[in-house]
Amino acid sequence: MTDFLSTHWLDIVTTILGLIYLVLEYRASIALWVVGIVMPAMDIYLYWSHGLYGDAGMAVYYTLAAIYGYAVWKFGAKWKAMIKRKGSDKKEGASAVSSDKIEGASAVSSSSEELPVTFFPRRLILRTLGFFFLAWAATYYVLVAYTNSTVPLLDAFTNALSFVGLWALARKYVEQWLFWIAVDVVCCYLYVVKGIPFKAGLYGLYVVIAVMGYWKWKGLAKKAQV
C-alpha cells in the first residue's frame, strides 16, 4: 500500500483537485480558476515523468491561462462597459438620449461585473477551426521532432483542442463543454495507456459531467438573453 501511494500520490492529489475544479466549473464559479492555477502546476511534473510531453507543455499553458481566465471572469464585463462608455463619450454631444444610455450602462456594470455565459459566435467558427488545425500540426511536429513521445498524434490533438477549449471557457461560451468532451475522451484513453489510472478515471468522469455542464450552461445563456 505504501509503495502504491508513493508511486501514485501526485496522481491522486491532482485527481482530487480535478474533481473540485469540475464542481466549480459546473457551477460557473470563479473559484475554479484558483484551482486551475495550482492543479496544472503539479501536472507538469506528473505528465513529463510519464512521457506525455505535450500534456506537460499544455499544463504550463493551463497555469498561465488560468490567471487570464480569472481576470476575464472577474473584470471582463467591467472592461467591456468602460470601453463602450469611452466610445460613447466621444459622441456625448450628439443627443441627450445617448447620455441616458451611458448612465444606464454604468448602472449595469456596477451591479454585475462578471462576464455572462453566452453562445459561441458564428463569425468565429472558421477562425477557430483554422487555429485548431494549425496548432494540431505544429504540436505534432514538435513532439515528433524533439521528443520520444509514443502517442504524438493524439497528444497533439488534445493539446490543440485544449487551447481552443480553455479560450472558450475564459470567454464563457456554452460550446466550450463540447470541446472538452472530445478532449476528455481521448485523454482518458491516453492515461490508461500511460499508466496514470486515477487521472484516467477522472477524465472518464469529466465526460459525464461535461455533458451535464453543457445543458446547464445552455440554460444559463438562454436566461442571460432574456
C-alpha positions as a printed Julia matrix, in Angstrom:
226×3 Matrix{Float64}:
   0.0    0.0     0.0
   2.84   2.35    0.9
   4.59   1.65   -2.38
   1.37   2.26   -4.27
   0.8    5.62   -2.58
   4.42   6.68   -3.07
   4.08   5.9    -6.77
   0.68   7.45   -7.37
   0.41  10.2    -4.73
   0.73  13.04   -7.25
  -1.82  11.36   -9.5
  -4.21  11.1    -6.52
  -3.75  14.7    -5.34
  -4.22  16.22   -8.8
  -7.26  13.99   -9.32
  -8.85  15.33   -6.14
  -8.11  18.88   -7.28
  -9.59  17.98  -10.65
 -12.84  16.89   -9.0
 -13.01  20.18   -7.11
 -12.33  22.07  -10.34
 -15.09  20.15  -12.1
 -17.69  21.02   -9.47
 -16.7   24.69   -9.57
 -16.78  24.75  -13.37
 -20.22  23.13  -13.42
 -21.47  25.87  -11.1
 -19.75  28.53  -13.22
 -17.88  29.65  -10.08
 -14.92  31.98  -10.49
 -13.09  29.95   -7.81
 -12.4   27.3   -10.46
  -9.52  29.46  -11.73
  -7.74  29.32   -8.36
  -7.74  25.52   -8.52
  -6.91  25.91  -12.21
  -3.62  27.55  -11.29
  -2.49  25.02   -8.67
  -3.54  21.76  -10.37
  -1.77  22.17  -13.73
   1.36  23.42  -12.0
   1.55  20.0   -10.32
   0.55  18.22  -13.53
   3.65  19.49  -15.33
   5.87  17.03  -13.48
   3.26  14.24  -13.49
   2.86  14.25  -17.26
   6.53  14.75  -18.02
   7.54  11.79  -15.87
   5.13   9.56  -17.85
   6.32  10.68  -21.29
   3.3   12.86  -22.05
   5.4   15.83  -23.12
   2.61  17.56  -24.97
   0.37  17.43  -21.91
   3.25  18.69  -19.74
   3.66  21.69  -22.02
  -0.08  22.17  -22.03
  -0.07  22.22  -18.23
   2.26  25.22  -18.35
  -0.22  26.94  -20.64
  -3.11  26.0   -18.33
  -1.36  27.6   -15.37
  -0.82  30.88  -17.19
  -4.22  30.81  -18.88
  -5.95  30.29  -15.53
  -4.62  33.67  -14.42
  -6.03  35.2   -17.6
  -9.33  33.37  -17.12
  -9.72  34.68  -13.59
  -9.11  38.26  -14.74
 -11.6   37.97  -17.62
 -14.34  36.44  -15.46
 -13.8   38.93  -12.68
 -13.38  42.13  -14.67
 -14.41  41.25  -18.26
 -17.86  42.83  -18.17
 -16.49  45.91  -16.41
 -13.75  46.33  -19.02
 -16.28  46.0   -21.83
 -18.52  48.61  -20.23
 -15.59  51.01  -19.8
 -14.54  50.62  -23.44
 -18.11  51.06  -24.62
 -18.55  54.08  -22.37
 -15.37  55.73  -23.71
 -16.64  55.28  -27.24
 -19.98  56.76  -26.26
 -18.33  59.69  -24.52
 -16.85  60.81  -27.85
 -20.38  61.18  -29.19
 -21.77  62.63  -25.97
 -22.82  65.9   -27.55
 -24.99  64.17  -30.2
 -28.13  63.92  -28.08
 -29.5   63.7   -24.56
 -30.62  60.15  -25.32
 -27.04  58.9   -25.71
 -26.25  60.39  -22.31
 -29.06  58.39  -20.73
 -27.71  55.21  -22.31
 -24.28  55.84  -20.84
 -25.76  56.23  -17.37
 -27.71  53.03  -17.84
 -24.6   51.16  -18.9
 -22.77  52.44  -15.82
 -25.54  51.17  -13.55
 -25.46  47.71  -15.15
 -21.67  47.41  -14.93
 -21.63  48.35  -11.26
 -24.32  45.8   -10.4
 -22.77  42.94  -12.35
 -19.09  42.99  -13.26
 -18.66  39.29  -14.1
 -18.86  38.1   -17.71
 -22.17  36.37  -18.58
 -22.48  32.9   -20.13
 -23.1   33.25  -23.9
 -23.22  31.15  -27.07
 -20.23  30.76  -29.38
 -20.39  33.46  -32.12
 -20.79  32.0   -35.61
 -18.37  34.57  -37.01
 -15.56  32.89  -35.04
 -16.13  29.32  -36.26
 -13.82  29.36  -39.31
 -11.05  31.21  -37.49
 -11.28  28.82  -34.56
 -11.11  25.76  -36.83
  -8.14  27.23  -38.65
  -6.3   27.85  -35.39
  -7.11  24.33  -34.14
  -5.7   22.53  -37.19
  -2.64  24.78  -37.26
  -1.98  24.17  -33.56
  -2.5   20.41  -34.02
   0.01  20.25  -36.88
   2.57  22.42  -35.08
   2.33  20.46  -31.83
   2.57  17.15  -33.69
   5.73  18.31  -35.45
   7.35  19.39  -32.17
   6.52  16.09  -30.46
   7.85  14.0   -33.36
  10.95  16.1   -33.97
  12.05  16.89  -30.43
  10.65  14.22  -28.07
  10.39  10.45  -27.84
   6.6   10.55  -27.48
   4.88   7.28  -28.43
   1.49   8.96  -28.91
   2.28  12.21  -30.78
  -0.89  12.35  -32.91
  -3.35  12.03  -30.03
  -1.2   14.02  -27.62
  -1.05  16.85  -30.15
  -4.81  16.61  -30.76
  -5.7   17.05  -27.08
  -3.23  19.91  -26.78
  -4.57  21.81  -29.78
  -8.21  21.37  -28.81
  -7.41  22.28  -25.21
  -6.07  25.64  -26.4
  -9.42  26.28  -28.03
 -11.4   24.89  -25.11
  -9.65  26.95  -22.46
 -10.02  30.11  -24.52
 -13.74  29.38  -24.97
 -14.07  28.73  -21.24
 -12.39  32.06  -20.44
 -14.93  33.76  -22.72
 -17.75  31.78  -21.03
 -19.03  30.25  -24.27
 -21.51  27.39  -23.79
 -19.84  25.32  -26.51
 -16.6   25.08  -24.53
 -18.12  21.95  -23.0
 -18.27  20.26  -26.42
 -14.56  20.85  -26.92
 -13.8   19.36  -23.52
 -15.92  16.25  -24.17
 -13.69  15.42  -27.14
 -10.51  16.2   -25.2
 -11.59  14.18  -22.17
 -12.46  11.05  -24.17
  -9.04  10.99  -25.82
  -7.19  11.85  -22.58
  -8.97   9.05  -20.73
  -7.61   6.58  -23.27
  -4.1    8.09  -23.17
  -3.88   7.96  -19.39
  -4.94   4.32  -19.32
  -2.23   3.51  -21.86
   0.38   5.52  -19.96
  -0.42   4.02  -16.55
  -1.99   7.02  -14.83
  -5.16   5.29  -13.53
  -6.61   7.97  -11.28
  -6.31  10.62  -13.99
  -7.93   8.22  -16.45
 -10.88   7.74  -14.1
 -11.11  11.48  -13.54
 -11.29  12.19  -17.26
 -13.9    9.49  -17.71
 -15.97  11.33  -15.12
 -15.21  14.61  -16.9
 -17.02  13.31  -19.97
 -20.21  12.66  -17.99
 -20.08  15.98  -16.15
 -19.24  17.86  -19.35
 -22.48  16.65  -20.92
 -24.4   17.83  -17.85
 -22.45  21.09  -17.81
 -23.31  21.78  -21.42
 -27.04  21.64  -20.73
 -26.69  23.7   -17.55
 -24.71  26.46  -19.28
 -27.07  26.39  -22.23
 -29.9   27.21  -19.82
 -27.83  30.0   -18.23
 -27.09  31.51  -21.65
 -30.77  31.49  -22.6
 -31.65  33.21  -19.33
 -28.99  35.86  -19.97
 -30.57  36.6   -23.36
 -33.93  37.41  -21.78
